[in-house]
GROMACS .gro file of C-alpha atoms in nm:
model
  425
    1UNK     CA    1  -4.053  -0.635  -0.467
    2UNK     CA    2  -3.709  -0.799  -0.405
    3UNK     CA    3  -3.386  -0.621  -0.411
    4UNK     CA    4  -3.119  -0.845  -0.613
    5UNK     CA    5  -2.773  -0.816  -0.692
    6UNK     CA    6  -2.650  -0.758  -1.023
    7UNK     CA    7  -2.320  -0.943  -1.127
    8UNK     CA    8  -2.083  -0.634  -1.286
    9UNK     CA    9  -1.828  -0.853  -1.452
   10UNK     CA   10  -1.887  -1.159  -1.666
   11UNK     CA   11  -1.678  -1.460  -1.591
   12UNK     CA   12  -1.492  -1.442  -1.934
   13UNK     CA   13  -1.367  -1.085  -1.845
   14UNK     CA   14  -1.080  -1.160  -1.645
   15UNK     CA   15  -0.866  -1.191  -1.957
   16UNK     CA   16  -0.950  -0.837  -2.072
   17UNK     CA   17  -0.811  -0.710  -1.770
   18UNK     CA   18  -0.557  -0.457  -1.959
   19UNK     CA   19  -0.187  -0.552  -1.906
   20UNK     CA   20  -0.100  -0.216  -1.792
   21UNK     CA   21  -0.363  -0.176  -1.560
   22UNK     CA   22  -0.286  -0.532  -1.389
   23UNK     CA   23   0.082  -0.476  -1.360
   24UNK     CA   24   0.069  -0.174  -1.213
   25UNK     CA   25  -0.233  -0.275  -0.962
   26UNK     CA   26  -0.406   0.060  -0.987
   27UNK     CA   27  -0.800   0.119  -0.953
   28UNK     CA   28  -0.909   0.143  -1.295
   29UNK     CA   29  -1.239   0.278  -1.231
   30UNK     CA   30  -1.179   0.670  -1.267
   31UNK     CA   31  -1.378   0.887  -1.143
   32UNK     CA   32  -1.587   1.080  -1.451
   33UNK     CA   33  -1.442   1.466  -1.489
   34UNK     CA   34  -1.656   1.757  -1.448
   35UNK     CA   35  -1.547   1.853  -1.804
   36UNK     CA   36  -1.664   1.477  -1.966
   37UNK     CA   37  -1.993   1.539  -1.801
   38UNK     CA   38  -2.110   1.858  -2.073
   39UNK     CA   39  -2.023   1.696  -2.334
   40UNK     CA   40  -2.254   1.325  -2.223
   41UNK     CA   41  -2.512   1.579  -2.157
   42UNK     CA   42  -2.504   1.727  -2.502
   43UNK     CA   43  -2.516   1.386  -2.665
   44UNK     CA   44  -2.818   1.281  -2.416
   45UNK     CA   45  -3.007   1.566  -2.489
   46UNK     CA   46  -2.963   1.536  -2.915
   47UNK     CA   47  -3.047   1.160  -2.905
   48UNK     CA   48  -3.349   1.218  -2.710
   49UNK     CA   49  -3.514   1.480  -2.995
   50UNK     CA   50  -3.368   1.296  -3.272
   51UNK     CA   51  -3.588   1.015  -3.145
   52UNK     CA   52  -3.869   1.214  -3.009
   53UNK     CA   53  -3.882   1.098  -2.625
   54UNK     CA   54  -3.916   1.296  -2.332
   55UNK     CA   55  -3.668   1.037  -2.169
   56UNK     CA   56  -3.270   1.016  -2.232
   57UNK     CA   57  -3.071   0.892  -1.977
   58UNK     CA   58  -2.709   0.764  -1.858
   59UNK     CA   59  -2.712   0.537  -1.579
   60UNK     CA   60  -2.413   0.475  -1.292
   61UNK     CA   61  -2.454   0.148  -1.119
   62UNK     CA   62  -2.292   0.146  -0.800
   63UNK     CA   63  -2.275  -0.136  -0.541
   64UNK     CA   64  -2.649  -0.186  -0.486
   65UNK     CA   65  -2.781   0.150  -0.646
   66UNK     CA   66  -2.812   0.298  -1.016
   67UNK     CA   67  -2.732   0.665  -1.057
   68UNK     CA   68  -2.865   0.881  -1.259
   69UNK     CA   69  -2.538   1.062  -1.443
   70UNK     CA   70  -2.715   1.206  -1.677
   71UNK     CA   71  -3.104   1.277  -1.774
   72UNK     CA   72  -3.200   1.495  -2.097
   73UNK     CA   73  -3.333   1.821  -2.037
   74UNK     CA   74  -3.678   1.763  -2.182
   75UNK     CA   75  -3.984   1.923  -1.935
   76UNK     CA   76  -4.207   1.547  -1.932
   77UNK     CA   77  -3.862   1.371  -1.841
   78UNK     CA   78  -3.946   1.215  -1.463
   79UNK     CA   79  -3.599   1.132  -1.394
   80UNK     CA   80  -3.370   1.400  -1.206
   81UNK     CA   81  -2.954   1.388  -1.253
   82UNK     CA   82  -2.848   1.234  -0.887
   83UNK     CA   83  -3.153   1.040  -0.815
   84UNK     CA   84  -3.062   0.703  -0.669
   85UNK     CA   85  -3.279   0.407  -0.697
   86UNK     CA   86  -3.209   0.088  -0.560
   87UNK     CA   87  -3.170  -0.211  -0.786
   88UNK     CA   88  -3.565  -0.379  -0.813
   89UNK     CA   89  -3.595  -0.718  -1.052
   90UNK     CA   90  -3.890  -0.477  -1.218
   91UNK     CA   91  -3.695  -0.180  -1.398
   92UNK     CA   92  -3.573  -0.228  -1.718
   93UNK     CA   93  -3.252  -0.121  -1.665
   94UNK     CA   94  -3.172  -0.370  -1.403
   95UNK     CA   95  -3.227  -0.668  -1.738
   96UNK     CA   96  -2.947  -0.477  -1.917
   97UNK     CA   97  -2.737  -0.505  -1.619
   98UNK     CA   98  -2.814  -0.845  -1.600
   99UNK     CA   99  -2.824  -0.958  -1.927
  100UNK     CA  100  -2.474  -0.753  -2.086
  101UNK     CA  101  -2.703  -0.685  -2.371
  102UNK     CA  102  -2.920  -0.438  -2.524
  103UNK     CA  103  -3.323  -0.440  -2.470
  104UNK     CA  104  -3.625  -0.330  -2.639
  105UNK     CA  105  -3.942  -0.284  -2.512
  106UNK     CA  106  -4.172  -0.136  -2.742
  107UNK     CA  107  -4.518  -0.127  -2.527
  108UNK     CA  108  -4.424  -0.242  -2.180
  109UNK     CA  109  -4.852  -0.277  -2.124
  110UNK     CA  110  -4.901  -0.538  -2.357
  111UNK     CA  111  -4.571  -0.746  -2.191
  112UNK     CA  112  -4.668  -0.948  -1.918
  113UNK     CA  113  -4.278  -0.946  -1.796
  114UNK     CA  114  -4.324  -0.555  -1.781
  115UNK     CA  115  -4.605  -0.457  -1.725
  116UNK     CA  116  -4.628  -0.427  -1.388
  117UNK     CA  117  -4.279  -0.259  -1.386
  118UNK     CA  118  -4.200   0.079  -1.171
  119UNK     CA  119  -4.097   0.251  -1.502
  120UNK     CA  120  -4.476   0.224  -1.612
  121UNK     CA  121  -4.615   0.339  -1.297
  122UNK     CA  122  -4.357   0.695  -1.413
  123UNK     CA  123  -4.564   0.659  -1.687
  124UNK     CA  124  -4.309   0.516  -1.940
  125UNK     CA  125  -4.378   0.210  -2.123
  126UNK     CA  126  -4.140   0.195  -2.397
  127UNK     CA  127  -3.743   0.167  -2.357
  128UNK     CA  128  -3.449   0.101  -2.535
  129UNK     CA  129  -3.087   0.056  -2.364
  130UNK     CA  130  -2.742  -0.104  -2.426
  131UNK     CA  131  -2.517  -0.151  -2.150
  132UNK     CA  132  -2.172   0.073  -2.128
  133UNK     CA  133  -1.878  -0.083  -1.975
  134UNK     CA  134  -1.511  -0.048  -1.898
  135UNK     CA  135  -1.255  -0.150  -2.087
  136UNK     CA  136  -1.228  -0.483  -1.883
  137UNK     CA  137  -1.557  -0.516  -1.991
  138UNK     CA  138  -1.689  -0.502  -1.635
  139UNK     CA  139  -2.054  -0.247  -1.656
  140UNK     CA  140  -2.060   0.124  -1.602
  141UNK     CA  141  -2.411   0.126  -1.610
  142UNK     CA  142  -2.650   0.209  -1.909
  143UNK     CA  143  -2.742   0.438  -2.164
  144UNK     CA  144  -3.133   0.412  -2.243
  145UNK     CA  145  -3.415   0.621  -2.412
  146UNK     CA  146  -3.796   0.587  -2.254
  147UNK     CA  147  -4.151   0.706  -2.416
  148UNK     CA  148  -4.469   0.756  -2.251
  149UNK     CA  149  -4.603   0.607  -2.572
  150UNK     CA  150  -4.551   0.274  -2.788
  151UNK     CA  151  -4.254   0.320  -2.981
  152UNK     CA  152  -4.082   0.046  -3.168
  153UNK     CA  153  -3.743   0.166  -3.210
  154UNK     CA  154  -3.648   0.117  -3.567
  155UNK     CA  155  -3.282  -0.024  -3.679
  156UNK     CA  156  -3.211   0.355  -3.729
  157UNK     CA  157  -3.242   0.440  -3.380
  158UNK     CA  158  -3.085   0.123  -3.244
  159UNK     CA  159  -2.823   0.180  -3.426
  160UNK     CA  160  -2.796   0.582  -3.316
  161UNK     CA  161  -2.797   0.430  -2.941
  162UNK     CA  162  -2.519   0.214  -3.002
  163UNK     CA  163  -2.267   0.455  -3.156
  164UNK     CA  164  -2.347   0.651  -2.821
  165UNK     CA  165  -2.235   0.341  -2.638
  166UNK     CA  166  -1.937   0.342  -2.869
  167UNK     CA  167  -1.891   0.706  -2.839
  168UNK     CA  168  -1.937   0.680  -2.385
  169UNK     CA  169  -1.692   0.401  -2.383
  170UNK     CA  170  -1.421   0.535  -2.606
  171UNK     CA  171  -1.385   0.837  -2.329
  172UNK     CA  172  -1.431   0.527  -2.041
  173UNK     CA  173  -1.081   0.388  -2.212
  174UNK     CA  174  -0.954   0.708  -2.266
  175UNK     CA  175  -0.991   0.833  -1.879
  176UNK     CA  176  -0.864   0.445  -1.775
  177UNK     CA  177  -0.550   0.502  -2.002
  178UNK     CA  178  -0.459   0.867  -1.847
  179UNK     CA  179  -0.518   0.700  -1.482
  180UNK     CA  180  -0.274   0.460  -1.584
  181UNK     CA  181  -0.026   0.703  -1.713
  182UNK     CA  182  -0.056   0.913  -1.398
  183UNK     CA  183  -0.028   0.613  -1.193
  184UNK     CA  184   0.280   0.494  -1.374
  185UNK     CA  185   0.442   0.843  -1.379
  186UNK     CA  186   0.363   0.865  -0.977
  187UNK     CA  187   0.559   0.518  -0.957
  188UNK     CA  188   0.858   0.641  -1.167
  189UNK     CA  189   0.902   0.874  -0.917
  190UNK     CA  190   0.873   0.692  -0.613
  191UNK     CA  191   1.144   0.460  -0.788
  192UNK     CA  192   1.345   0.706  -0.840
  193UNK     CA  193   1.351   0.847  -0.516
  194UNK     CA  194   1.419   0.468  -0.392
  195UNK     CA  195   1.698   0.450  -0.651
  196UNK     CA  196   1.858   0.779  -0.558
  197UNK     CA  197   1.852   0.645  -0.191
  198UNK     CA  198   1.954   0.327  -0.274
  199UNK     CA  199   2.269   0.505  -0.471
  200UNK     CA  200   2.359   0.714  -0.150
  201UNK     CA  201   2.390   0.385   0.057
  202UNK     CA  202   2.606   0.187  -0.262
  203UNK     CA  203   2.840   0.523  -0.180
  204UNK     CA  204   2.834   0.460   0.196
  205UNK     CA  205   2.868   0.085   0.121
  206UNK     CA  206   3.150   0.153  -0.111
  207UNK     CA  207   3.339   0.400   0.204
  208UNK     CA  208   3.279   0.115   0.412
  209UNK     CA  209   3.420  -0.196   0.225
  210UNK     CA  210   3.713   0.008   0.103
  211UNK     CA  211   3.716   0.160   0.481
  212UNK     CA  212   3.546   0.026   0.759
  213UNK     CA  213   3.702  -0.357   0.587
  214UNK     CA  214   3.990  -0.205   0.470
  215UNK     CA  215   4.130  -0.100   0.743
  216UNK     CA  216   4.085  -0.361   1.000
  217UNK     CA  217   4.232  -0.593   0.780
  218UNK     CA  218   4.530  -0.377   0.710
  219UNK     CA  219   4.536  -0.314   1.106
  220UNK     CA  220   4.518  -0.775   1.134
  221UNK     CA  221   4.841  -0.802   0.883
  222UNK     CA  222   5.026  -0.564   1.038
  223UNK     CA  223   4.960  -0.720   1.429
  224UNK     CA  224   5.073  -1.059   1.276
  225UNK     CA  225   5.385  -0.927   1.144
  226UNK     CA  226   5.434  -0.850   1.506
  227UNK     CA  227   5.344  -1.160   1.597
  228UNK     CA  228   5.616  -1.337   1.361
  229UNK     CA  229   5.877  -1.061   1.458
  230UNK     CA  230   5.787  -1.133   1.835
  231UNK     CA  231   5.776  -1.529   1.802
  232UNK     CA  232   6.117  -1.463   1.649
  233UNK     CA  233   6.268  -1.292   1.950
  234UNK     CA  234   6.095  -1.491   2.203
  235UNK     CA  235   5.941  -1.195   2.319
  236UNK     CA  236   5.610  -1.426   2.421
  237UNK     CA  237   5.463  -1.199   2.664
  238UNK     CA  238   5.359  -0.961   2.379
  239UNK     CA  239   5.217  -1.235   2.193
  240UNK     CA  240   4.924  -1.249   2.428
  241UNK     CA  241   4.818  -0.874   2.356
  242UNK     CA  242   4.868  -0.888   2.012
  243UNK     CA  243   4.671  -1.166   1.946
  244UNK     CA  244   4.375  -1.041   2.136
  245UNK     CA  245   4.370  -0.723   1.930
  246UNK     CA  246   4.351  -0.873   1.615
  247UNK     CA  247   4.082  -1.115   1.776
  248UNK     CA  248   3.902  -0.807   1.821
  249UNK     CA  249   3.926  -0.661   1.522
  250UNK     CA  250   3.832  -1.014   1.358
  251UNK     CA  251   3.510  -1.023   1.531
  252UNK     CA  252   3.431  -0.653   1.444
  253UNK     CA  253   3.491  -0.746   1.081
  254UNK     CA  254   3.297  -1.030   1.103
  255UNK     CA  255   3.041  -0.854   1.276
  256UNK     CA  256   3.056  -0.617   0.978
  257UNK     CA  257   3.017  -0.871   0.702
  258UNK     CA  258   2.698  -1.080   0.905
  259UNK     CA  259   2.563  -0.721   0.945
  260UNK     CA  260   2.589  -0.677   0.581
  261UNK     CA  261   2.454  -1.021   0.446
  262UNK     CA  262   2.156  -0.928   0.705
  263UNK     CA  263   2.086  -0.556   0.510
  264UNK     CA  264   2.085  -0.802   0.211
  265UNK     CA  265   1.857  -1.044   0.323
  266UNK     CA  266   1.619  -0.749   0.481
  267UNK     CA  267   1.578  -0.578   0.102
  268UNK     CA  268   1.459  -0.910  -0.092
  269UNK     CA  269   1.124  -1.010  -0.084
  270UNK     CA  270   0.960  -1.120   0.264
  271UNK     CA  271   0.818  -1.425   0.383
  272UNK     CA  272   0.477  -1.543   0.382
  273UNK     CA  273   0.307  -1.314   0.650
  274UNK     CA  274   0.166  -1.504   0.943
  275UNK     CA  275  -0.041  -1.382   1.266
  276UNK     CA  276   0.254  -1.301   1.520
  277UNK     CA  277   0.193  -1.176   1.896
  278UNK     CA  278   0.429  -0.927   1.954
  279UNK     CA  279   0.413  -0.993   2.327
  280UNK     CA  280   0.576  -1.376   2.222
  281UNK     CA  281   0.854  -1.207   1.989
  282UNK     CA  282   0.977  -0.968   2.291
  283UNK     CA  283   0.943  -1.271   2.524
  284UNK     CA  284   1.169  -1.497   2.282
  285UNK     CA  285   1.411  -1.192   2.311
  286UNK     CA  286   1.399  -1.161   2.649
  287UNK     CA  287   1.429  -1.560   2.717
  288UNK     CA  288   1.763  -1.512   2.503
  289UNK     CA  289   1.923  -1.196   2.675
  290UNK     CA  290   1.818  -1.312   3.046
  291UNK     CA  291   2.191  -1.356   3.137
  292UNK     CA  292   2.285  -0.986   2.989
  293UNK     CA  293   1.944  -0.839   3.152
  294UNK     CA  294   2.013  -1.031   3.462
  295UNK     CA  295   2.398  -0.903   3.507
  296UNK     CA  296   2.317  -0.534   3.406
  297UNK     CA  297   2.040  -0.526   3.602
  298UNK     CA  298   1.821  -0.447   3.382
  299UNK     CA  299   1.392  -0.436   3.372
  300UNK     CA  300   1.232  -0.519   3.058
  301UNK     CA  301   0.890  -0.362   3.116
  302UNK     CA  302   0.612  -0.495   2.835
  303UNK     CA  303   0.304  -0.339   2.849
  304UNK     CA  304   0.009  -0.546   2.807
  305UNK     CA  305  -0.175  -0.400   2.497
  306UNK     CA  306   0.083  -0.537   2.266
  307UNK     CA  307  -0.103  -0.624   1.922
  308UNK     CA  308  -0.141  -0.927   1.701
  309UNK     CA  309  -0.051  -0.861   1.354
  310UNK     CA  310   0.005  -1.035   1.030
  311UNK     CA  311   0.373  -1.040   0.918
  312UNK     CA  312   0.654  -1.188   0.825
  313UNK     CA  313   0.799  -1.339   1.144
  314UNK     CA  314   1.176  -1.291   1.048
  315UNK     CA  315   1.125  -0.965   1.004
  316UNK     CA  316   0.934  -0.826   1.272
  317UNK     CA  317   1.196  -1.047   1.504
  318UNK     CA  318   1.482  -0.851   1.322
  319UNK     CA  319   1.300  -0.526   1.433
  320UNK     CA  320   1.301  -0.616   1.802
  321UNK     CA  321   1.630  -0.751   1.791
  322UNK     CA  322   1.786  -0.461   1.665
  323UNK     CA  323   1.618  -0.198   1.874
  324UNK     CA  324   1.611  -0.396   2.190
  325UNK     CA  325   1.977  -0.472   2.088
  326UNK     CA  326   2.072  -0.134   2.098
  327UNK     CA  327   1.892  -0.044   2.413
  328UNK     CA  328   2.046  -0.325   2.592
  329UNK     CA  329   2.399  -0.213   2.465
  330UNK     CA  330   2.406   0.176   2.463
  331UNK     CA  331   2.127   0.336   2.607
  332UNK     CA  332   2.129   0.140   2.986
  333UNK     CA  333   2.388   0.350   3.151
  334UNK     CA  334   2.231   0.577   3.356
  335UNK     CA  335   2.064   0.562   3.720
  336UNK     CA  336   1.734   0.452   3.578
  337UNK     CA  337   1.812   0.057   3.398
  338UNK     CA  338   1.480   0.014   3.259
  339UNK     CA  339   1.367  -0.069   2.909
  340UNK     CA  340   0.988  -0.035   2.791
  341UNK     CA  341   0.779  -0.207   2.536
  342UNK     CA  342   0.470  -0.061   2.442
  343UNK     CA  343   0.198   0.062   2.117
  344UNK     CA  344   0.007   0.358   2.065
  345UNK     CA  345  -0.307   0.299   1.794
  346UNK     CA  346  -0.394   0.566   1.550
  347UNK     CA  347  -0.690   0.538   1.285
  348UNK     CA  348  -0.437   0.409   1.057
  349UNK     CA  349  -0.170   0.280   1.192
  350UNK     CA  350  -0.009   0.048   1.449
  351UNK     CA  351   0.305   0.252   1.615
  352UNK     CA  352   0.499   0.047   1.800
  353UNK     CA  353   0.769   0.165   2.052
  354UNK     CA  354   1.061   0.085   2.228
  355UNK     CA  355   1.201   0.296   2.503
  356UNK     CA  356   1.487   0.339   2.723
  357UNK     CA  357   1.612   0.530   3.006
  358UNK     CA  358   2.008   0.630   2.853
  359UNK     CA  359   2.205   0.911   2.756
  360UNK     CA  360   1.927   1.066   2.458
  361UNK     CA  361   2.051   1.186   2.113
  362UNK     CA  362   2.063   1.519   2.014
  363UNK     CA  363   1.799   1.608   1.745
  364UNK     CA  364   2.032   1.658   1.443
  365UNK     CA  365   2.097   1.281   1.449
  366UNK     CA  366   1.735   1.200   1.482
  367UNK     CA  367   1.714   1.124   1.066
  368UNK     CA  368   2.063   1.043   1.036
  369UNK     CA  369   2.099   0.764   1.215
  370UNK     CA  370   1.802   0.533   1.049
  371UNK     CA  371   2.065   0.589   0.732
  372UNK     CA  372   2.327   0.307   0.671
  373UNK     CA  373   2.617   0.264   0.820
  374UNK     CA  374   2.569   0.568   1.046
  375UNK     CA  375   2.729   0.526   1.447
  376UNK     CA  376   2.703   0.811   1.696
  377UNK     CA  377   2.927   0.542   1.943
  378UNK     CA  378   3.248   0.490   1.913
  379UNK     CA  379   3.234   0.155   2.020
  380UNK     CA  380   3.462  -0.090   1.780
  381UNK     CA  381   3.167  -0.379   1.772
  382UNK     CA  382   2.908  -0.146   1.631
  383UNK     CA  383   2.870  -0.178   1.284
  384UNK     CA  384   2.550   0.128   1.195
  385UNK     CA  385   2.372  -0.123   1.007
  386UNK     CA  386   2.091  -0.223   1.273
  387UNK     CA  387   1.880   0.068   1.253
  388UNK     CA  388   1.887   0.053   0.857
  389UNK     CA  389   1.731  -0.268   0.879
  390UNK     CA  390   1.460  -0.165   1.137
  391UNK     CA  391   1.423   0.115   0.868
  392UNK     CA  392   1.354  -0.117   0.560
  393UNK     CA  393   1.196  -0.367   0.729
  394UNK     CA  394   0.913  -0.107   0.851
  395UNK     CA  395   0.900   0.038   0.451
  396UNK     CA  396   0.881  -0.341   0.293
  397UNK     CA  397   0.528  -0.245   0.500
  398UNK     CA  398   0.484   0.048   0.396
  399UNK     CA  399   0.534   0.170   0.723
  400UNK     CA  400   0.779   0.429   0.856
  401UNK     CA  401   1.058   0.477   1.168
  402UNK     CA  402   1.131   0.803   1.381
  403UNK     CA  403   1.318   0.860   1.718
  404UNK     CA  404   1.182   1.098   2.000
  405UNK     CA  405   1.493   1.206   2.221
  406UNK     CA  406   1.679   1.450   2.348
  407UNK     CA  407   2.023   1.471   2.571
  408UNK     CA  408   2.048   1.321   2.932
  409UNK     CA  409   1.619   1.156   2.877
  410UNK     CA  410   1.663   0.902   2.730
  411UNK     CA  411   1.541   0.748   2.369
  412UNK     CA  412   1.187   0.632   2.245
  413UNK     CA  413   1.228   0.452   1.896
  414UNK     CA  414   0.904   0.422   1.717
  415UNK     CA  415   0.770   0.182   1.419
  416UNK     CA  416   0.447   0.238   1.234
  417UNK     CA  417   0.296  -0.009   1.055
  418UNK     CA  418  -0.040   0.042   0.876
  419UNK     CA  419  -0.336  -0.039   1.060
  420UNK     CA  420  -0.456  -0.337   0.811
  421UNK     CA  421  -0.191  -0.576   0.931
  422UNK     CA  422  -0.380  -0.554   1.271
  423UNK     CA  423  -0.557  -0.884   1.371
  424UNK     CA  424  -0.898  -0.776   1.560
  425UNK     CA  425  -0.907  -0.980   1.858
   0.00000   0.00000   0.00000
């Protein structure tokens, strides 16, 4: 007999979808509690003396199986709780599934459609069974009575069986709704934890613009008033060193602000995710620092396992860019000018690495400097914004950043990206 595959959700069901449930994209298929399953099995159990079969039964469909969730507790009842079966055109529960709707057979022997069914080689030949569904109407499985005799069903018992599905599909809704409400509470708190984050670096922000902006430009004024006063005494050989300082400081503010507007443009929503070779994004890197490389003497190793994945291009660029960045500028100054490029693959995730061959950072930085606006150098063109965006760029994914490094070894900055953005090659 041929296996077929019964269609769980009606085309007309989409709508039903409850708002809550769509907003939040959460499963809404809960799994049934241990203390839910008592209580079924008292209702099973009643319904099946009231109407005098030796067969009551709740049904689970899964992907190409029914369940058995529950089955009555009579002696002459065939069917044990946890039996699997797979889906066969010839059961009767199979037409519910199919149909949405209830059926009644009252002497499956004098049916040509069932008689030759599998139920009535069990020995049943009458059934009765309405489908139960979720609240987006898409089917749980079944509840159904079967007799090893004829039995007609009357409107008394049809009705009985359809308060059950009533009664089965109230707790469905009511197990969907507490999902949601966990699921929503569980959310609350991650956004408050990204608030309270996002608070600490308004503070930092704050520090900075009244600061890190502040003072520069206070430092700019004051050099042109030295400027004027020098202009004014013809003292022109000064004028020379005081306009290169507040050139410097200029391009450190302005360094600052781009820095900024970057952070900005990092935390709104990211482009359409395309395939991108990371091999080709350290190679367009490379192809743009060749002149710096070149002069420091620098290798850029790139190991040749480097992944395809699918991402926004911008802002897997604006993770190289920053981390190479920074190992091109602070961490080449010691005997060994090398810079590495490489991934390590985990069951679920992609962890890609960048290391170099400078001074290290002591541990008790190792968090702190993935925070905004944070600098262990003292050098005026650093702004401590880079590494904030390699940060958020890797959570957008929900991925995550850490540092391996210690004093005088060197620095290996890591990015982990979940394994689903990986394109199989």
């Amino acid at each position: 007999m041929s296996d077929i595959t019964v269609q769980t959700k009606s085309t007309s069901t989409n709508r039903l979808q409850p708002a809550m449930t769509e907003l939040l994209d959460i499963p809404i298929k809960p799994q049934v509690p241990d203390d839910i399953i008592p209580q079924w099995q008292r209702v099973v159990d009643i319904t099946a003396r009231i109407i005098d079969v030796p067969a009551g039964l709740i049904m689970k469909i899964h992907k190409e199986e029914m369940e058995v969730l529950i089955s009555s507790s009579n002696e002459d009842n065939p069917w044990i709780k946890g039996d699997r079966t797979r889906l066969h055109t010839g059961l009767y529960c199979t037409k519910v599934l199919q149909t949405h709707s209830k059926l009644i057979i009252p002497n499956a022997l004098s049916d040509p459609e069932w008689s030759s069914s599998p139920n009535v080689r069990q020995g049943m030949i009458a059934y009765m069974g309405v489908p139960i569904e979720w609240p987006d109407r898409e089917i749980f499985g079944t509840i159904c009575v079967l007799d090893n005799k004829e039995n007609q069903f009357c409107p008394e018992y049809q009705d009985l069986i359809e308060q059950l599905r009533k009664l089965i599909e109230s707790d469905l809704r009511m197990l969907c709704e507490v999902s949601c409400h966990r699921e929503l509470s569980s959310q609350l708190q991650k956004l408050n934890r990204t608030l309270s984050v996002k608070n600490a670096e308004l503070e930092r922000f704050t520090h900075v613009v009244s600061h890190d902006l502040k003072s520069p430009a206070a430092t700019i004024i004051g050099y042109t008033n030295r400027v004027q006063r020098a202009l004014q005494k013809n003292r022109h050989e000064d004028v020379s060193g005081h306009i290169q300082y507040i050139s410097l400081i200029a391009r450190r503010m302005l360094n600052m602000v781009n820095d900024l507007l970057e952070l900005s443009i990092t935390g709104q929503s990211s482009g359409k995710p395309q395939e991108v070779s990371i091999s080709e994004v350290i190679a367009r890197w490379s192809a743009d620092h060749e002149a710096v490389l070149s002069a420091k003497k620098i290798e850029l190793v790139v190991y040749d396992n480097l992944p395809v994945i699918r991402i926004d291009p911008l802002r897997i660029a604006q993770v190289y860019d920053n981390l190479l960045g920074n190992a091109l500028k602070y961490a080449c100054q010691g005997p060994v000018r090398k810079i590495e490029c490489g991934v390590k693959q985990t069951d679920t995730e992609i962890q890609l690495f960048v290391r170099d061959h400078g001074p290290g950072i002591p541990e008790k930085y190792h968090a702190e400097i993935f925070e905004l606006f944070r600098r262990l150098s003292n050098d005026p063109t650093g702004t401590g914004v880079g590494l904030s965006i390699v940060r958020q760029v890797a959570e957008a994914c929900n991925g995550r950043t850490w540092v391996e490094s210690s004093p005088e070894e060197g620095s290996i900055f890591w990015v982990a990206l979940p394994r689903d953005l990986l394109i199989e090659r």
